Amino acid sequence: MSPDEGRQYLVDRLQAVAAGDRAALRDLYERTSAKLFGVCLRILPDREEAEDVLQDVYLTVWNKAERFDPARASPITWLATIARNRAIDRQRAIGPRAFDRSVDDAADIAADTPDALTQLERGEENRQLSACLDALDARTRGAIVAAFFGGRTYEALATEEGVPLGTMKSLVRRGLQRLKNCLQP
């Protein structure tokens, strides 16, 4: 299956889920859960917490599939964004806590399939996104990639860069606006 066919298949599955098709949700889960679990594990290194969040992700998909717009995002991007946001919400809810594992261990658990960034690099739409990302300055591009493809929180990025949280949020927000303007026809 080509990347474009795979994308269309996921679009079709999401539309079927929006219509209440449980089999479509099951199929969507089988095709995407390993990738989304990897996103959750990058943010929540505790496996049980990540599993709980993953379950919440698919409950959200079931309840909000009708909000998916294939003209605005690819299915995997939409799903990964939900997973990332739910994992960050959970991380904030549980607060700082000692985990038994390192975040680096998540790479060993995720599927051997290409990660979200690799999938985004495929196809014409993805080449345009890559060109628009390349047009950003290195700092902004790095922050956006780390946040949206690496599962990093704004707080972590701000700490690494040694800037206030609001500054990091503004940097990313301005960068996303530039990306949006670049991607619009």
PDB file of C-alpha atoms in Angstrom:
ATOM      1  CA  MET A   1       0.000   0.000   0.000  1.00  0.00           C
ATOM      2  CA  SER A   2       1.467   3.362  -1.016  1.00  0.00           C
ATOM      3  CA  PRO A   3       1.657   6.210   1.528  1.00  0.00           C
ATOM      4  CA  ASP A   4      -1.204   7.997  -0.256  1.00  0.00           C
ATOM      5  CA  GLU A   5      -3.318   4.832  -0.218  1.00  0.00           C
ATOM      6  CA  GLY A   6      -2.498   4.321   3.458  1.00  0.00           C
ATOM      7  CA  ARG A   7      -3.507   7.881   4.249  1.00  0.00           C
ATOM      8  CA  GLN A   8      -6.788   7.519   2.345  1.00  0.00           C
ATOM      9  CA  TYR A   9      -7.498   4.231   4.096  1.00  0.00           C
ATOM     10  CA  LEU A  10      -7.102   5.916   7.504  1.00  0.00           C
ATOM     11  CA  VAL A  11      -9.287   8.823   6.358  1.00  0.00           C
ATOM     12  CA  ASP A  12     -11.964   6.304   5.363  1.00  0.00           C
ATOM     13  CA  ARG A  13     -11.644   4.501   8.697  1.00  0.00           C
ATOM     14  CA  LEU A  14     -12.015   7.768  10.635  1.00  0.00           C
ATOM     15  CA  GLN A  15     -15.104   8.670   8.607  1.00  0.00           C
ATOM     16  CA  ALA A  16     -16.569   5.231   9.353  1.00  0.00           C
ATOM     17  CA  VAL A  17     -15.809   5.700  13.063  1.00  0.00           C
ATOM     18  CA  ALA A  18     -17.621   9.053  12.920  1.00  0.00           C
ATOM     19  CA  ALA A  19     -20.630   7.143  11.564  1.00  0.00           C
ATOM     20  CA  GLY A  20     -20.500   4.763  14.549  1.00  0.00           C
ATOM     21  CA  ASP A  21     -18.681   1.802  12.961  1.00  0.00           C
ATOM     22  CA  ARG A  22     -17.025  -0.149  15.792  1.00  0.00           C
ATOM     23  CA  ALA A  23     -15.177  -2.443  13.378  1.00  0.00           C
ATOM     24  CA  ALA A  24     -13.569   0.642  11.817  1.00  0.00           C
ATOM     25  CA  LEU A  25     -12.387   1.765  15.257  1.00  0.00           C
ATOM     26  CA  ARG A  26     -10.926  -1.693  15.888  1.00  0.00           C
ATOM     27  CA  ASP A  27      -9.118  -1.576  12.530  1.00  0.00           C
ATOM     28  CA  LEU A  28      -7.883   1.956  13.213  1.00  0.00           C
ATOM     29  CA  TYR A  29      -6.583   0.793  16.592  1.00  0.00           C
ATOM     30  CA  GLU A  30      -4.752  -2.172  15.061  1.00  0.00           C
ATOM     31  CA  ARG A  31      -3.087   0.045  12.464  1.00  0.00           C
ATOM     32  CA  THR A  32      -2.130   2.996  14.668  1.00  0.00           C
ATOM     33  CA  SER A  33      -1.918   1.925  18.314  1.00  0.00           C
ATOM     34  CA  ALA A  34       1.790   0.990  18.286  1.00  0.00           C
ATOM     35  CA  LYS A  35       2.728   4.395  16.921  1.00  0.00           C
ATOM     36  CA  LEU A  36       0.451   6.276  19.323  1.00  0.00           C
ATOM     37  CA  PHE A  37       1.658   4.172  22.232  1.00  0.00           C
ATOM     38  CA  GLY A  38       5.195   5.279  21.334  1.00  0.00           C
ATOM     39  CA  VAL A  39       4.069   8.919  21.462  1.00  0.00           C
ATOM     40  CA  CYS A  40       2.511   8.333  24.888  1.00  0.00           C
ATOM     41  CA  LEU A  41       5.632   6.568  26.173  1.00  0.00           C
ATOM     42  CA  ARG A  42       7.884   9.436  25.104  1.00  0.00           C
ATOM     43  CA  ILE A  43       5.929  11.710  27.416  1.00  0.00           C
ATOM     44  CA  LEU A  44       4.921   9.228  30.132  1.00  0.00           C
ATOM     45  CA  PRO A  45       7.714   6.729  30.672  1.00  0.00           C
ATOM     46  CA  ASP A  46       5.503   4.661  32.982  1.00  0.00           C
ATOM     47  CA  ARG A  47       3.978   1.940  30.801  1.00  0.00           C
ATOM     48  CA  GLU A  48       0.733   1.689  32.776  1.00  0.00           C
ATOM     49  CA  GLU A  49       0.135   5.434  32.554  1.00  0.00           C
ATOM     50  CA  ALA A  50       0.861   5.342  28.808  1.00  0.00           C
ATOM     51  CA  GLU A  51      -1.574   2.436  28.349  1.00  0.00           C
ATOM     52  CA  ASP A  52      -4.286   4.349  30.224  1.00  0.00           C
ATOM     53  CA  VAL A  53      -3.701   7.397  28.055  1.00  0.00           C
ATOM     54  CA  LEU A  54      -3.793   5.283  24.894  1.00  0.00           C
ATOM     55  CA  GLN A  55      -7.193   3.933  25.910  1.00  0.00           C
ATOM     56  CA  ASP A  56      -8.353   7.513  26.498  1.00  0.00           C
ATOM     57  CA  VAL A  57      -7.047   8.476  23.037  1.00  0.00           C
ATOM     58  CA  TYR A  58      -9.253   5.907  21.298  1.00  0.00           C
ATOM     59  CA  LEU A  59     -12.242   6.874  23.439  1.00  0.00           C
ATOM     60  CA  THR A  60     -11.665  10.449  22.279  1.00  0.00           C
ATOM     61  CA  VAL A  61     -11.395   9.268  18.670  1.00  0.00           C
ATOM     62  CA  TRP A  62     -14.686   7.393  19.036  1.00  0.00           C
ATOM     63  CA  ASN A  63     -16.416  10.476  20.439  1.00  0.00           C
ATOM     64  CA  LYS A  64     -14.830  13.097  18.183  1.00  0.00           C
ATOM     65  CA  ALA A  65     -14.050  11.389  14.868  1.00  0.00           C
ATOM     66  CA  GLU A  66     -16.545  13.641  13.112  1.00  0.00           C
ATOM     67  CA  ARG A  67     -14.238  16.586  13.878  1.00  0.00           C
ATOM     68  CA  PHE A  68     -11.422  15.132  11.783  1.00  0.00           C
ATOM     69  CA  ASP A  69     -10.898  17.186   8.627  1.00  0.00           C
ATOM     70  CA  PRO A  70      -8.595  15.538   6.056  1.00  0.00           C
ATOM     71  CA  ALA A  71      -8.084  18.937   4.419  1.00  0.00           C
ATOM     72  CA  ARG A  72      -6.409  20.252   7.586  1.00  0.00           C
ATOM     73  CA  ALA A  73      -4.251  17.328   8.723  1.00  0.00           C
ATOM     74  CA  SER A  74      -3.270  13.800   7.870  1.00  0.00           C
ATOM     75  CA  PRO A  75      -4.975  11.095   9.947  1.00  0.00           C
ATOM     76  CA  ILE A  76      -1.749  10.097  11.723  1.00  0.00           C
ATOM     77  CA  THR A  77      -0.986  13.726  12.569  1.00  0.00           C
ATOM     78  CA  TRP A  78      -4.479  14.212  13.989  1.00  0.00           C
ATOM     79  CA  LEU A  79      -4.232  11.009  16.033  1.00  0.00           C
ATOM     80  CA  ALA A  80      -0.691  11.759  17.239  1.00  0.00           C
ATOM     81  CA  THR A  81      -1.777  15.237  18.329  1.00  0.00           C
ATOM     82  CA  ILE A  82      -4.596  13.760  20.404  1.00  0.00           C
ATOM     83  CA  ALA A  83      -2.168  11.243  21.940  1.00  0.00           C
ATOM     84  CA  ARG A  84       0.413  13.932  22.678  1.00  0.00           C
ATOM     85  CA  ASN A  85      -2.131  16.269  24.271  1.00  0.00           C
ATOM     86  CA  ARG A  86      -3.687  13.513  26.379  1.00  0.00           C
ATOM     87  CA  ALA A  87      -0.257  12.338  27.562  1.00  0.00           C
ATOM     88  CA  ILE A  88       0.778  15.880  28.501  1.00  0.00           C
ATOM     89  CA  ASP A  89      -2.517  16.342  30.346  1.00  0.00           C
ATOM     90  CA  ARG A  90      -1.869  13.116  32.259  1.00  0.00           C
ATOM     91  CA  GLN A  91       1.709  14.129  33.001  1.00  0.00           C
ATOM     92  CA  ARG A  92       0.483  17.420  34.451  1.00  0.00           C
ATOM     93  CA  ALA A  93      -2.214  15.639  36.466  1.00  0.00           C
ATOM     94  CA  ILE A  94       0.192  13.192  38.095  1.00  0.00           C
ATOM     95  CA  GLY A  95       2.916  15.799  38.569  1.00  0.00           C
ATOM     96  CA  PRO A  96       6.591  15.058  39.009  1.00  0.00           C
ATOM     97  CA  ARG A  97       7.087  11.467  39.971  1.00  0.00           C
ATOM     98  CA  ALA A  98       9.932   9.011  39.963  1.00  0.00           C
ATOM     99  CA  PHE A  99       9.531   6.444  37.217  1.00  0.00           C
ATOM    100  CA  ASP A 100      11.377   3.165  36.957  1.00  0.00           C
ATOM    101  CA  ARG A 101      12.330   3.747  33.356  1.00  0.00           C
ATOM    102  CA  SER A 102      13.972   6.304  31.199  1.00  0.00           C
ATOM    103  CA  VAL A 103      12.106   8.027  28.377  1.00  0.00           C
ATOM    104  CA  ASP A 104      14.848   6.702  26.105  1.00  0.00           C
ATOM    105  CA  ASP A 105      13.433   3.186  26.637  1.00  0.00           C
ATOM    106  CA  ALA A 106      10.316   4.148  24.649  1.00  0.00           C
ATOM    107  CA  ALA A 107      12.183   3.582  21.400  1.00  0.00           C
ATOM    108  CA  ASP A 108      12.574  -0.076  22.312  1.00  0.00           C
ATOM    109  CA  ILE A 109       8.846  -0.545  22.847  1.00  0.00           C
ATOM    110  CA  ALA A 110       7.378   1.260  19.866  1.00  0.00           C
ATOM    111  CA  ALA A 111       6.771  -0.602  16.623  1.00  0.00           C
ATOM    112  CA  ASP A 112       9.482  -0.898  14.009  1.00  0.00           C
ATOM    113  CA  THR A 113       7.295   1.070  11.607  1.00  0.00           C
ATOM    114  CA  PRO A 114       8.398   4.581  10.648  1.00  0.00           C
ATOM    115  CA  ASP A 115       7.815   7.232  13.293  1.00  0.00           C
ATOM    116  CA  ALA A 116       5.412  10.146  12.803  1.00  0.00           C
ATOM    117  CA  LEU A 117       8.110  12.435  11.418  1.00  0.00           C
ATOM    118  CA  THR A 118       9.218   9.823   8.872  1.00  0.00           C
ATOM    119  CA  GLN A 119       5.621   9.327   7.746  1.00  0.00           C
ATOM    120  CA  LEU A 120       5.176  13.074   7.387  1.00  0.00           C
ATOM    121  CA  GLU A 121       8.217  13.236   5.129  1.00  0.00           C
ATOM    122  CA  ARG A 122       6.460  11.081   2.532  1.00  0.00           C
ATOM    123  CA  GLY A 123       4.348  12.336  -0.332  1.00  0.00           C
ATOM    124  CA  GLU A 124       3.963  15.695  -2.027  1.00  0.00           C
ATOM    125  CA  GLU A 125       2.092  17.288   0.861  1.00  0.00           C
ATOM    126  CA  ASN A 126       4.862  16.197   3.143  1.00  0.00           C
ATOM    127  CA  ARG A 127       7.572  17.611   0.896  1.00  0.00           C
ATOM    128  CA  GLN A 128       5.793  20.943   1.111  1.00  0.00           C
ATOM    129  CA  LEU A 129       5.681  20.680   4.898  1.00  0.00           C
ATOM    130  CA  SER A 130       9.374  19.852   4.935  1.00  0.00           C
ATOM    131  CA  ALA A 131      10.145  22.864   2.738  1.00  0.00           C
ATOM    132  CA  CYS A 132       8.092  25.111   5.005  1.00  0.00           C
ATOM    133  CA  LEU A 133       9.834  23.730   8.102  1.00  0.00           C
ATOM    134  CA  ASP A 134      13.201  24.349   6.437  1.00  0.00           C
ATOM    135  CA  ALA A 135      12.182  27.972   5.863  1.00  0.00           C
ATOM    136  CA  LEU A 136      11.914  28.492   9.633  1.00  0.00           C
ATOM    137  CA  ASP A 137      14.928  29.477  11.683  1.00  0.00           C
ATOM    138  CA  ALA A 138      16.700  26.539  13.336  1.00  0.00           C
ATOM    139  CA  ARG A 139      15.514  27.368  16.857  1.00  0.00           C
ATOM    140  CA  THR A 140      11.845  27.583  15.885  1.00  0.00           C
ATOM    141  CA  ARG A 141      12.022  24.509  13.654  1.00  0.00           C
ATOM    142  CA  GLY A 142      13.726  22.521  16.419  1.00  0.00           C
ATOM    143  CA  ALA A 143      11.115  23.532  18.999  1.00  0.00           C
ATOM    144  CA  ILE A 144       8.202  22.611  16.718  1.00  0.00           C
ATOM    145  CA  VAL A 145       9.714  19.277  15.721  1.00  0.00           C
ATOM    146  CA  ALA A 146      10.562  18.405  19.331  1.00  0.00           C
ATOM    147  CA  ALA A 147       7.098  19.350  20.572  1.00  0.00           C
ATOM    148  CA  PHE A 148       4.913  17.858  17.862  1.00  0.00           C
ATOM    149  CA  PHE A 149       6.960  14.936  16.607  1.00  0.00           C
ATOM    150  CA  GLY A 150       9.084  14.164  19.639  1.00  0.00           C
ATOM    151  CA  GLY A 151       6.377  14.512  22.281  1.00  0.00           C
ATOM    152  CA  ARG A 152       8.293  17.127  24.275  1.00  0.00           C
ATOM    153  CA  THR A 153       6.374  19.554  26.472  1.00  0.00           C
ATOM    154  CA  TYR A 154       6.738  23.299  26.178  1.00  0.00           C
ATOM    155  CA  GLU A 155       8.012  23.317  29.760  1.00  0.00           C
ATOM    156  CA  ALA A 156      10.826  20.902  28.929  1.00  0.00           C
ATOM    157  CA  LEU A 157      11.780  22.873  25.831  1.00  0.00           C
ATOM    158  CA  ALA A 158      11.801  26.147  27.762  1.00  0.00           C
ATOM    159  CA  THR A 159      14.027  24.633  30.433  1.00  0.00           C
ATOM    160  CA  GLU A 160      16.473  23.273  27.844  1.00  0.00           C
ATOM    161  CA  GLU A 161      16.650  26.605  26.028  1.00  0.00           C
ATOM    162  CA  GLY A 162      16.865  28.559  29.284  1.00  0.00           C
ATOM    163  CA  VAL A 163      13.918  30.780  28.396  1.00  0.00           C
ATOM    164  CA  PRO A 164      10.626  31.501  30.184  1.00  0.00           C
ATOM    165  CA  LEU A 165       7.701  29.212  29.369  1.00  0.00           C
ATOM    166  CA  GLY A 166       5.748  32.063  27.771  1.00  0.00           C
ATOM    167  CA  THR A 167       8.666  32.815  25.457  1.00  0.00           C
ATOM    168  CA  MET A 168       8.780  29.198  24.277  1.00  0.00           C
ATOM    169  CA  LYS A 169       5.015  29.125  23.719  1.00  0.00           C
ATOM    170  CA  SER A 170       5.229  32.355  21.716  1.00  0.00           C
ATOM    171  CA  LEU A 171       8.137  31.017  19.653  1.00  0.00           C
ATOM    172  CA  VAL A 172       6.203  27.874  18.767  1.00  0.00           C
ATOM    173  CA  ARG A 173       2.937  29.746  18.151  1.00  0.00           C
ATOM    174  CA  ARG A 174       4.620  32.204  15.772  1.00  0.00           C
ATOM    175  CA  GLY A 175       6.386  29.318  14.022  1.00  0.00           C
ATOM    176  CA  LEU A 176       3.115  27.416  13.610  1.00  0.00           C
ATOM    177  CA  GLN A 177       1.501  30.530  12.153  1.00  0.00           C
ATOM    178  CA  ARG A 178       4.345  30.843   9.638  1.00  0.00           C
ATOM    179  CA  LEU A 179       3.925  27.144   8.776  1.00  0.00           C
ATOM    180  CA  LYS A 180       0.194  27.602   8.292  1.00  0.00           C
ATOM    181  CA  ASN A 181       0.769  30.594   5.993  1.00  0.00           C
ATOM    182  CA  CYS A 182       3.402  28.668   4.029  1.00  0.00           C
ATOM    183  CA  LEU A 183       1.154  25.611   3.612  1.00  0.00           C
ATOM    184  CA  GLN A 184      -1.949  27.494   2.494  1.00  0.00           C
ATOM    185  CA  PRO A 185      -2.495  27.429  -1.266  1.00  0.00           C
TER     186      PRO A 185
END
